Short mmCIF file of C-alpha atoms and ligand atoms in Angstrom, two decimals:
data_model
loop_
_atom_site.label_atom_id
_atom_site.label_comp_id
_atom_site.label_asym_id
_atom_site.label_seq_id
_atom_site.Cartn_x
_atom_site.Cartn_y
_atom_site.Cartn_z
CA MET N 6 20.19 5.41 21.38
CA GLU N 7 17.42 4.44 23.70
CA ASN N 8 16.31 8.09 23.58
CA LYS N 9 16.38 8.44 20.14
CA ARG N 10 14.12 5.41 19.45
CA GLY N 11 11.38 6.21 22.32
CA GLN N 12 10.04 4.08 25.05
CA TRP N 13 6.54 3.14 26.89
CA GLY N 14 6.16 5.61 29.77
CA SER N 15 4.58 3.16 32.04
CA SER N 16 3.29 -0.59 32.23
CA PHE N 17 -0.05 0.46 32.14
CA GLY N 18 0.31 2.47 28.79
CA PHE N 19 2.46 -0.36 27.21
CA LEU N 20 -0.23 -2.75 27.97
CA MET N 21 -3.28 -0.44 26.36
CA ALA N 22 -1.15 0.15 23.53
CA ALA N 23 -0.28 -3.63 22.94
CA VAL N 24 -3.98 -4.96 23.63
CA GLY N 25 -5.25 -1.64 21.51
CA SER N 26 -2.98 -3.36 18.76
CA ALA N 27 -4.51 -6.58 19.45
CA VAL N 28 -8.09 -5.55 19.39
CA GLY N 29 -9.44 -4.47 16.20
CA LEU N 30 -11.77 -5.50 13.31
CA GLY N 31 -10.70 -8.78 13.48
CA ASN N 32 -12.41 -8.90 17.26
CA ILE N 33 -15.53 -7.04 16.49
CA TRP N 34 -15.58 -8.02 12.45
CA GLY N 35 -14.07 -11.33 12.03
CA PHE N 36 -14.35 -13.18 15.50
CA PRO N 37 -18.44 -13.29 16.04
CA TYR N 38 -19.24 -14.13 12.53
CA LYS N 39 -16.70 -16.84 12.02
CA MET N 40 -17.42 -18.09 15.31
CA GLY N 41 -21.20 -19.07 14.54
CA ALA N 42 -20.43 -20.28 11.17
CA ASN N 43 -17.54 -22.64 12.31
CA GLY N 44 -18.98 -24.64 15.26
CA GLY N 45 -19.95 -21.54 17.73
CA GLY N 46 -19.01 -23.24 21.26
CA ALA N 47 -17.01 -25.82 19.70
CA PHE N 48 -14.98 -23.08 17.65
CA LEU N 49 -14.31 -21.27 20.80
CA LEU N 50 -13.17 -24.25 22.21
CA ILE N 51 -10.52 -24.84 19.68
CA TYR N 52 -9.59 -21.00 19.55
CA LEU N 53 -8.97 -21.04 23.30
CA ILE N 54 -6.52 -23.96 23.20
CA LEU N 55 -4.76 -22.42 20.14
CA VAL N 56 -4.51 -18.77 22.12
CA VAL N 57 -2.87 -20.97 25.01
CA VAL N 58 -0.52 -23.47 23.08
CA VAL N 59 0.43 -21.01 19.82
CA GLY N 60 -0.35 -17.32 21.09
CA PHE N 61 1.47 -17.38 24.45
CA ALA N 62 4.33 -18.30 23.06
CA THR N 63 4.30 -16.24 20.06
CA MET N 64 3.44 -13.45 21.98
CA LEU N 65 6.34 -14.06 24.46
CA GLY N 66 8.66 -14.82 21.66
CA GLU N 67 7.93 -11.58 19.92
CA LEU N 68 8.17 -8.92 22.93
CA ALA N 69 11.43 -10.72 24.20
CA LEU N 70 13.29 -10.38 20.96
CA GLY N 71 11.84 -6.78 20.49
CA ARG N 72 13.36 -6.14 23.91
CA LYS N 73 16.52 -7.71 23.78
CA TYR N 74 17.59 -6.27 20.51
CA GLY N 75 16.16 -3.15 21.07
CA ARG N 76 15.11 -2.70 17.20
CA GLY N 77 12.13 -2.94 15.21
CA ALA N 78 11.40 -6.20 12.70
CA VAL N 79 13.95 -5.94 10.61
CA GLY N 80 16.81 -4.84 12.82
CA THR N 81 15.85 -7.84 14.93
CA TYR N 82 15.99 -10.10 12.49
CA ALA N 83 19.24 -8.73 11.25
CA ALA N 84 20.92 -8.78 14.73
CA ILE N 85 19.95 -12.24 14.88
CA GLY N 86 21.86 -13.30 11.71
CA LYS N 87 22.26 -11.75 8.30
CA LYS N 88 20.60 -14.45 6.57
CA TRP N 89 17.45 -13.57 8.68
CA THR N 90 17.30 -10.50 7.44
CA TRP N 91 14.17 -11.23 4.88
CA VAL N 92 12.01 -12.26 7.57
CA GLY N 93 11.43 -8.73 9.37
CA TYR N 94 11.47 -7.33 5.52
CA MET N 95 8.73 -10.02 4.82
CA GLY N 96 7.21 -8.31 8.43
CA VAL N 97 7.47 -4.63 7.02
CA ALA N 98 5.65 -5.89 3.89
CA SER N 99 3.03 -7.52 5.67
CA GLY N 100 2.33 -4.28 8.06
CA PHE N 101 2.68 -2.37 4.53
CA PHE N 102 -0.41 -4.17 2.75
CA ILE N 103 -2.37 -4.62 5.73
CA LEU N 104 -2.07 -1.34 6.59
CA ALA N 105 -3.43 -0.09 3.49
CA PHE N 106 -6.58 -1.79 3.42
CA TYR N 107 -7.14 -1.71 6.76
CA SER N 108 -7.28 1.88 6.62
CA VAL N 109 -9.84 1.97 3.65
CA LEU N 110 -12.00 -0.08 6.09
CA GLY N 111 -11.40 2.47 8.78
CA GLY N 112 -12.42 5.31 6.25
CA MET N 113 -15.76 3.49 5.84
CA VAL N 114 -16.34 2.96 9.82
CA LEU N 115 -15.69 6.69 10.41
CA ARG N 116 -18.16 7.21 7.19
CA TYR N 117 -21.05 5.19 8.99
CA MET N 118 -20.11 6.89 12.90
CA VAL N 119 -20.68 10.32 10.79
CA GLY N 120 -24.09 9.07 9.47
CA PHE N 121 -25.12 8.00 12.77
CA ILE N 122 -23.66 11.41 14.28
CA ALA N 123 -26.19 13.07 11.32
CA GLU N 124 -29.08 11.25 12.41
CA MET N 125 -29.34 11.97 15.91
CA PHE N 126 -29.11 15.66 15.03
CA GLY N 127 -32.43 14.95 12.95
CA MET N 128 -30.09 15.37 9.30
CA THR N 129 -30.14 12.02 6.98
CA GLY N 130 -27.07 10.65 7.45
CA PHE N 131 -27.42 7.78 4.71
CA GLY N 132 -28.95 9.93 1.97
CA GLY N 133 -32.35 8.41 3.14
CA LEU N 134 -31.29 4.97 1.37
CA GLY N 135 -31.65 1.41 2.96
CA SER N 136 -28.55 -0.01 4.27
CA GLY N 137 -28.07 -2.02 1.41
CA GLU N 138 -28.38 0.73 -1.08
CA PHE N 139 -26.34 2.89 0.76
CA PHE N 140 -23.52 0.44 0.83
CA GLY N 141 -23.79 -0.17 -2.57
CA GLY N 142 -23.46 3.23 -3.72
CA PHE N 143 -21.10 4.84 -0.91
CA THR N 144 -18.59 1.67 -2.12
CA THR N 145 -18.41 2.67 -5.77
CA ASN N 146 -18.14 6.16 -5.06
CA ALA N 147 -14.58 7.07 -5.63
CA GLY N 148 -14.74 10.74 -4.07
CA SER N 149 -16.39 9.42 -0.74
CA MET N 150 -14.18 6.08 -0.67
CA LEU N 151 -11.00 8.50 -0.79
CA ILE N 152 -11.53 11.24 1.04
CA TYR N 153 -12.80 8.96 4.41
CA TYR N 154 -9.81 6.71 3.54
CA ALA N 155 -7.75 9.94 3.56
CA ILE N 156 -8.95 11.30 6.56
CA PHE N 157 -8.23 8.09 8.57
CA MET N 158 -4.69 8.18 7.24
CA VAL N 159 -4.22 11.44 8.62
CA LEU N 160 -5.45 10.73 11.98
CA ASN N 161 -2.34 7.36 11.97
CA ILE N 162 -0.23 10.09 11.10
CA ILE N 163 -0.67 12.29 13.52
CA ILE N 164 -0.62 9.69 16.30
CA VAL N 165 2.51 8.02 15.21
CA SER N 166 4.23 11.44 14.50
CA GLY N 167 3.76 12.00 17.88
CA GLY N 168 6.21 9.25 19.11
CA ILE N 169 5.62 6.24 21.47
CA GLU N 170 5.37 7.66 24.55
CA GLY N 171 3.62 11.51 23.40
CA GLY N 172 1.87 9.47 20.25
CA ILE N 173 0.85 5.88 20.65
CA GLU N 174 0.88 5.11 24.34
CA LYS N 175 -1.33 8.88 25.32
CA PHE N 176 -3.64 7.71 22.60
CA SER N 177 -4.24 4.34 24.13
CA LYS N 178 -4.17 5.26 27.35
CA ILE N 179 -7.67 7.31 26.70
CA ALA N 180 -9.14 4.84 23.81
CA MET N 181 -8.99 1.62 24.98
CA PRO N 182 -10.87 2.28 28.44
CA ALA N 183 -13.30 4.30 26.63
CA LEU N 184 -13.73 1.20 24.37
CA ALA N 185 -14.67 -0.74 27.28
CA ALA N 186 -17.22 1.36 28.49
CA ILE N 187 -19.06 1.79 25.26
CA LEU N 188 -18.97 -2.12 24.78
CA VAL N 189 -20.51 -3.01 28.31
CA VAL N 190 -23.11 -0.27 27.54
CA ILE N 191 -24.18 -1.76 24.17
CA ILE N 192 -23.58 -5.40 25.57
CA VAL N 193 -26.56 -4.12 28.63
CA TYR N 194 -28.85 -2.73 26.23
CA VAL N 195 -28.72 -5.43 23.68
CA ALA N 196 -29.16 -7.99 26.33
CA VAL N 197 -32.59 -6.44 27.35
CA GLN N 198 -34.32 -6.51 24.00
CA PRO N 199 -36.54 -9.42 23.42
CA GLY N 200 -35.16 -11.83 21.24
CA ALA N 201 -31.49 -11.31 21.83
CA GLY N 202 -31.43 -15.28 23.20
CA ALA N 203 -31.11 -16.50 19.54
CA GLY N 204 -27.73 -14.49 18.96
CA TYR N 205 -26.17 -16.06 22.16
CA ALA N 206 -27.35 -19.21 21.16
CA PHE N 207 -25.76 -18.88 17.71
CA MET N 208 -22.35 -18.16 18.80
CA PHE N 209 -22.01 -20.24 22.03
CA VAL N 210 -24.06 -23.42 21.51
CA PRO N 211 -21.08 -25.99 20.44
CA LYS N 212 -22.24 -27.51 17.25
CA PHE N 213 -19.57 -30.54 16.99
CA GLU N 214 -21.18 -31.69 13.99
CA ALA N 215 -19.61 -28.86 11.82
CA PHE N 216 -16.30 -30.99 12.44
CA ALA N 217 -17.74 -33.09 10.07
CA THR N 218 -20.10 -30.67 7.84
CA ASN N 219 -16.74 -27.93 7.31
CA GLY N 220 -14.23 -30.34 8.12
CA PHE N 221 -11.91 -30.49 10.97
CA PHE N 222 -8.98 -28.53 9.55
CA ASN N 223 -10.58 -26.30 7.97
CA ILE N 224 -12.15 -25.45 11.28
CA LEU N 225 -8.49 -25.20 12.61
CA ARG N 226 -6.90 -23.39 10.30
CA THR N 227 -9.92 -20.49 10.66
CA ALA N 228 -9.49 -20.31 14.32
CA ALA N 229 -5.54 -20.27 13.98
CA GLY N 230 -5.51 -17.52 11.11
CA GLN N 231 -8.01 -15.75 13.36
CA MET N 232 -5.88 -15.82 16.37
CA PHE N 233 -2.76 -14.64 14.42
CA PHE N 234 -4.53 -11.69 12.93
CA SER N 235 -6.15 -10.97 16.26
CA LEU N 236 -3.23 -11.01 18.48
CA SER N 237 -1.18 -9.26 15.93
CA LEU N 238 1.53 -11.68 15.76
CA GLY N 239 3.79 -12.94 12.90
CA MET N 240 4.78 -9.54 11.41
CA GLY N 241 6.82 -8.01 14.01
CA CYS N 242 4.53 -5.51 15.12
CA MET N 243 5.24 -7.21 18.63
CA ILE N 244 8.17 -7.00 18.11
CA THR N 245 8.37 -3.53 17.57
CA TYR N 246 6.54 -2.74 20.67
CA GLY N 247 8.54 -4.77 22.63
CA SER N 248 11.38 -3.16 21.48
CA TYR N 249 10.51 0.10 23.48
CA LEU N 250 9.93 -1.81 26.75
CA GLY N 251 12.32 -1.30 29.81
CA LYS N 252 13.90 -4.63 31.59
CA GLU N 253 11.42 -3.50 34.65
CA GLN N 254 8.54 -4.44 32.47
CA ASN N 255 7.32 -8.26 33.37
CA LEU N 256 7.19 -10.38 30.03
CA ASP N 257 6.04 -13.25 32.10
CA THR N 258 2.94 -11.60 32.95
CA ASN N 259 2.52 -9.58 29.50
CA MET N 260 2.52 -12.39 27.41
CA VAL N 261 -0.66 -14.06 29.27
CA ILE N 262 -2.43 -10.75 29.99
CA ILE N 263 -2.66 -9.42 26.00
CA PRO N 264 -3.95 -12.24 24.17
CA VAL N 265 -6.33 -12.57 27.58
CA ALA N 266 -7.74 -9.49 27.41
CA ASP N 267 -7.70 -9.73 23.65
CA THR N 268 -10.10 -12.93 23.85
CA CYS N 269 -12.29 -11.37 26.32
CA ILE N 270 -12.88 -8.65 24.09
CA ALA N 271 -13.37 -10.69 20.87
CA ILE N 272 -16.07 -12.48 22.77
CA MET N 273 -17.71 -9.46 24.13
CA ALA N 274 -18.15 -7.76 20.83
CA GLY N 275 -20.18 -11.10 19.33
CA MET N 276 -22.38 -10.99 22.70
CA ALA N 277 -22.91 -7.11 21.19
CA VAL N 278 -23.31 -7.82 17.71
CA MET N 279 -24.74 -11.81 17.30
CA PRO N 280 -28.01 -11.07 19.84
CA ALA N 281 -28.45 -7.40 18.41
CA CYS N 282 -28.79 -8.86 14.96
CA ALA N 283 -31.17 -11.88 16.53
CA ALA N 284 -33.11 -9.45 18.32
CA PHE N 285 -34.08 -7.18 15.39
CA GLY N 286 -34.63 -10.32 12.80
CA MET N 287 -31.41 -9.82 10.78
CA ASP N 288 -29.81 -12.68 9.17
CA TYR N 289 -26.52 -12.59 11.28
CA GLY N 290 -24.86 -15.69 9.48
CA ARG N 291 -24.03 -13.43 6.85
CA GLY N 292 -20.61 -12.96 6.87
CA PRO N 293 -18.72 -9.95 6.06
CA GLY N 294 -21.68 -8.00 5.05
CA LEU N 295 -22.02 -8.08 8.66
CA LEU N 296 -20.27 -4.88 9.96
CA PHE N 297 -21.57 -2.56 7.74
CA VAL N 298 -24.94 -3.59 5.62
CA THR N 299 -26.50 -5.95 8.28
CA LEU N 300 -25.42 -4.30 11.39
CA HIS N 301 -26.30 -0.36 10.01
CA GLU N 302 -30.04 -1.79 9.16
CA VAL N 303 -29.99 -3.22 13.17
CA PHE N 304 -29.36 0.28 14.22
CA SER N 305 -31.38 2.64 12.06
CA THR N 306 -34.54 0.11 10.93
CA GLY N 307 -34.74 -2.08 14.04
CA MET N 308 -33.94 -0.03 16.85
CA GLY N 309 -34.83 2.98 14.71
CA GLY N 310 -35.74 6.55 16.37
CA PHE N 311 -33.07 8.79 18.72
CA ILE N 312 -31.88 5.59 20.40
CA GLY N 313 -31.05 3.59 17.16
CA SER N 314 -28.83 6.60 15.79
CA LEU N 315 -27.59 6.99 19.68
CA MET N 316 -26.45 3.33 19.54
CA GLY N 317 -25.05 3.47 16.06
CA PHE N 318 -22.98 6.29 16.94
CA LEU N 319 -21.78 4.68 20.12
CA PHE N 320 -21.03 1.27 17.73
CA TYR N 321 -19.41 2.82 15.13
CA PHE N 322 -17.16 5.21 17.57
CA LEU N 323 -16.23 1.60 19.62
CA VAL N 324 -15.17 0.29 16.32
CA LEU N 325 -13.25 3.29 15.05
CA ILE N 326 -11.35 3.26 18.48
CA ALA N 327 -10.47 -0.44 17.86
CA ALA N 328 -9.41 0.24 14.14
CA VAL N 329 -7.08 3.48 15.05
CA THR N 330 -5.36 1.94 17.88
CA SER N 331 -4.20 -1.17 15.20
CA SER N 332 -3.72 0.57 12.48
CA ILE N 333 -1.18 2.72 14.19
CA SER N 334 0.22 -0.46 15.39
CA LEU N 335 0.67 -1.38 11.59
CA LEU N 336 2.05 2.17 10.53
CA GLU N 337 4.44 1.84 13.62
CA VAL N 338 5.91 -1.44 11.96
CA CYS N 339 6.83 0.51 9.24
CA THR N 340 8.06 4.02 10.93
CA ALA N 341 10.33 1.81 13.52
CA TYR N 342 12.26 0.32 10.02
CA LEU N 343 12.96 3.64 8.90
CA ILE N 344 14.06 5.14 12.17
CA ASP N 345 16.63 2.24 12.93
CA LYS N 346 17.84 2.76 9.41
CA LYS N 347 18.72 6.27 9.94
CA ILE N 348 20.35 5.76 13.61
CA GLU N 349 22.28 2.46 12.05
CA LYS N 350 23.38 5.10 9.46
CA GLY N 351 24.52 7.78 12.52
CA GLU N 352 22.18 10.30 11.53
CA GLU N 353 19.35 11.66 13.54
CA PRO N 354 15.76 10.26 12.61
CA ASP N 355 13.28 12.89 12.12
CA ARG N 356 9.98 10.77 13.04
CA LYS N 357 7.53 13.03 11.76
CA LYS N 358 8.94 13.35 8.18
CA LEU N 359 9.31 9.50 8.20
CA THR N 360 6.11 8.50 9.35
CA LEU N 361 4.47 11.18 6.62
CA ILE N 362 6.89 9.84 4.34
CA ILE N 363 5.89 6.27 4.46
CA ALA N 364 2.00 6.59 5.66
CA SER N 365 1.97 8.66 2.05
CA ILE N 366 3.33 5.74 0.10
CA ILE N 367 1.49 3.40 2.06
CA PHE N 368 -1.77 5.53 1.09
CA VAL N 369 -1.10 5.42 -2.96
CA VAL N 370 -0.99 1.50 -2.89
CA GLY N 371 -4.21 1.39 -1.15
CA ILE N 372 -6.13 3.51 -3.18
CA PRO N 373 -7.30 0.66 -5.57
CA VAL N 374 -8.69 -1.36 -2.31
CA ALA N 375 -10.92 2.12 -2.21
CA LEU N 376 -11.70 2.15 -6.15
CA ASP N 377 -12.82 -1.38 -6.60
CA GLY N 378 -16.41 -1.03 -4.96
CA LEU N 379 -14.49 -3.77 -2.65
CA GLY N 380 -14.91 -6.18 -5.64
CA ALA N 381 -18.15 -4.75 -7.66
CA GLY N 382 -15.51 -3.44 -10.30
CA ARG N 383 -16.02 -1.32 -12.93
CA ALA N 384 -19.01 -3.81 -14.06
CA GLY N 385 -20.78 -2.60 -11.01
CA GLY N 386 -20.11 0.84 -11.18
CA ALA N 387 -16.99 1.36 -9.44
CA ALA N 388 -14.15 3.59 -10.79
CA LEU N 389 -11.80 0.54 -10.98
CA ASP N 390 -11.82 -3.12 -12.17
CA ILE N 391 -11.34 -6.01 -9.77
CA PRO N 392 -7.91 -7.76 -10.26
CA ALA N 393 -8.74 -10.55 -12.15
CA THR N 394 -10.32 -8.41 -14.73
CA PHE N 395 -7.33 -5.94 -14.39
CA LEU N 396 -5.12 -8.96 -15.24
CA GLY N 397 -7.29 -10.33 -17.41
CA ILE N 398 -7.84 -13.47 -15.62
CA THR N 399 -11.52 -15.21 -16.68
CA GLU N 400 -12.02 -18.72 -16.17
CA ASN N 401 -12.60 -19.80 -12.01
CA ILE N 402 -11.57 -16.79 -10.24
CA PRO N 403 -9.51 -17.76 -7.23
CA MET N 404 -9.97 -15.27 -4.25
CA ALA N 405 -7.08 -13.69 -4.36
CA VAL N 406 -8.04 -11.68 -7.54
CA ASP N 407 -11.86 -11.12 -6.71
CA CYS N 408 -11.03 -7.93 -5.22
CA TRP N 409 -7.97 -5.50 -4.57
CA LEU N 410 -8.54 -5.99 -0.62
CA ASP N 411 -8.30 -9.86 -0.96
CA LEU N 412 -5.17 -9.41 -3.04
CA TYR N 413 -3.57 -7.49 -0.32
CA ASP N 414 -4.53 -9.42 2.13
CA CYS N 415 -3.50 -12.57 0.71
CA LEU N 416 0.02 -11.51 0.46
CA ALA N 417 0.06 -10.43 4.00
CA GLU N 418 -2.25 -12.51 6.08
CA GLY N 419 -2.44 -15.59 3.88
CA ILE N 420 1.33 -16.32 2.72
CA MET N 421 3.90 -13.58 4.67
CA MET N 422 2.73 -13.75 8.21
CA PRO N 423 2.05 -17.18 8.75
CA LEU N 424 5.84 -18.01 7.33
CA GLY N 425 7.02 -15.02 9.10
CA ALA N 426 5.64 -16.85 12.55
CA LEU N 427 6.68 -20.27 11.44
CA MET N 428 10.13 -18.51 10.81
CA MET N 429 10.43 -17.34 14.55
CA SER N 430 9.35 -20.12 15.99
CA ILE N 431 12.09 -22.06 13.97
CA LEU N 432 14.78 -19.80 14.71
CA ILE N 433 13.72 -19.49 18.70
CA GLY N 434 12.75 -23.27 18.85
CA TRP N 435 15.83 -24.68 16.82
CA VAL N 436 18.60 -22.09 15.84
CA LEU N 437 18.90 -19.59 18.77
CA GLY N 438 17.44 -22.08 21.24
CA THR N 439 14.31 -21.10 24.16
CA LYS N 440 17.36 -20.41 26.80
CA VAL N 441 17.13 -16.91 25.00
CA ILE N 442 13.60 -15.90 25.23
CA LYS N 443 13.93 -17.24 29.20
CA ASP N 444 17.23 -15.26 29.99
CA GLU N 445 15.38 -12.43 28.52
CA VAL N 446 12.49 -12.81 30.60
CA GLU N 447 14.50 -13.19 33.51
CA GLU N 448 16.48 -9.84 33.10
CA THR N 449 13.62 -8.28 35.43
CA ALA N 450 14.55 -8.38 38.73
CA GLY N 451 12.54 -10.84 40.45
CA VAL N 452 10.91 -12.52 37.50
CA LYS N 453 10.91 -15.96 36.79
CA LEU N 454 9.65 -17.43 33.27
CA THR N 455 7.13 -20.12 34.93
CA MET N 456 5.96 -21.85 31.82
CA TYR N 457 8.94 -22.53 30.49
CA LYS N 458 9.22 -26.07 29.94
CA PHE N 459 5.86 -25.74 28.29
CA MET N 460 7.16 -22.49 25.90
CA GLU N 461 9.86 -24.83 25.11
CA ILE N 462 7.62 -27.58 23.64
CA CYS N 463 5.14 -24.88 21.88
CA PHE N 464 8.12 -23.17 20.20
CA LYS N 465 9.96 -26.59 19.04
CA PHE N 466 7.08 -28.29 17.83
CA ILE N 467 3.46 -26.79 18.52
CA VAL N 468 3.89 -23.19 16.43
CA PRO N 469 5.75 -24.75 13.66
CA VAL N 470 3.40 -27.74 13.06
CA ILE N 471 0.03 -25.35 13.49
CA MET N 472 1.73 -22.45 11.37
CA ALA N 473 2.55 -25.21 8.78
CA ILE N 474 -0.80 -26.22 8.68
CA VAL N 475 -2.20 -23.06 8.23
CA LEU N 476 0.26 -21.62 5.61
CA ILE N 477 -0.45 -24.74 3.32
CA SER N 478 -4.50 -24.67 3.81
CA GLN N 479 -4.03 -20.78 3.41
CA ILE N 480 -2.41 -20.88 0.09
CA MET N 481 -4.62 -23.94 -1.24
CA ASP N 482 -7.65 -21.60 -0.03
CA PHE N 483 -6.68 -18.45 -1.14
CA PHE N 484 -5.64 -19.32 -4.66
CA GLY N 485 -8.77 -21.56 -5.50
N1 LIG D 527 -5.16 -7.31 15.33
C1 LIG D 527 -5.99 -6.40 14.72
C2 LIG D 527 -6.95 -6.51 14.73
O1 LIG D 527 -7.52 -7.78 15.43
C3 LIG D 527 -5.27 -6.21 13.36
C4 LIG D 527 -4.01 -5.42 13.17
C5 LIG D 527 -2.76 -4.88 14.20
C6 LIG D 527 -2.57 -6.55 13.43
N2 LIG D 527 -2.05 -5.07 14.26
C7 LIG D 527 -1.41 -6.13 13.69
C8 LIG D 527 -3.23 -7.80 12.45
C9 LIG D 527 -0.32 -6.80 12.90
C10 LIG D 527 -1.74 -8.71 11.91
C11 LIG D 527 -0.35 -8.21 12.51
O2 LIG D 527 -7.53 -6.27 13.79
#
């Protein structure tokens, strides 16, 4: 059984894969602008507290359950009790929908990287257009969006087909150190540009008045949602990665290393992105447009010339690495489900075939995300209507139906993931008992769960309460 499923080859390889899953678009794109818009240093303080009181415990819970039962999300919850299997299915479904929109975004990142490579060699990589114009034209061009989306998905299929040690681990062991190195180069280059200081200030200066203007609960919810997505928690991703861990691997330290590394890279990403915008006079408070429109302009008009193209290439290459190491973990959740099912039936699982099947289905489901011009709809020149128009909703369009990406995101990140995390903490805290987790950690010779008392309080009280708050406010927010 062990061999059919695969295993991590080394602790370093596992850590690179797990940190790779965590570090993704959420860190480089979401974190800096959410931090700036929600109180700067004040947001960071709340975020750090949440990582300690919610992130550590949830990370530990997922890794330990995965290793204990040796199966993916569905198999693990089924092993806990037949009546909990739905929590596992919800996880696989979340992975399915997140991967669909995540890969469309990944494809777009690839397009920008290719554009800057072309510019480095003196060609026009963006049709000679300004950043806003190019973005509008590209996102409403069905052909380009689909091609880059497809290439990104094929990359995922190739890596996940290679298996745990020979695919995911092998890729992450090279990609993650490369990502860290590129990030440092960009941070240093940006730091010496005149005017960069305002960007650090936007991010880090604590604006406690934001608690009053944005509302404390809003900030808490934004920070908690961001932390969950960023740490790849709540849908069985870390359960699945944990299921490939041997008993010799130290969960007591890994539960801390992964969240800390993820948080450091999120902060570092902010230190690259925000000061770069500030130095070249771009509006960094813009929110979601940041990754494509604003940063494109920073590199092509702000920095300009060969160095601008080189930095642009390096930056989007870094984002691409971050996106791929995350998307493969989402695909693995779905693939592992099919593999476990085969093994349960006593059949020989064919990883390559199963990966190809599930990725193809996900690709089809993601097509609407690639075709509605990210919310422009047919009215804005895209090939497909936005969900609201599609479904005939005209009045008071809630966020969930203003584009296909938001619809998928709201289903997965908005509802299923917080519900999944809530269920897991209740199961560990109140049904199974936290001792199960402690025993699993202490399966490793010489290892003691150092924060047991604290973890118990987290599982029983803190995580369920925070997740309930997130779930309720998320639903209210997404549906207007
Ligand atoms: N953590 C990744 C990011 O920050 C995205 C991701 C990968 C994810 N796997 C996940 C999010 C599982 C939630 C659940 O971009």
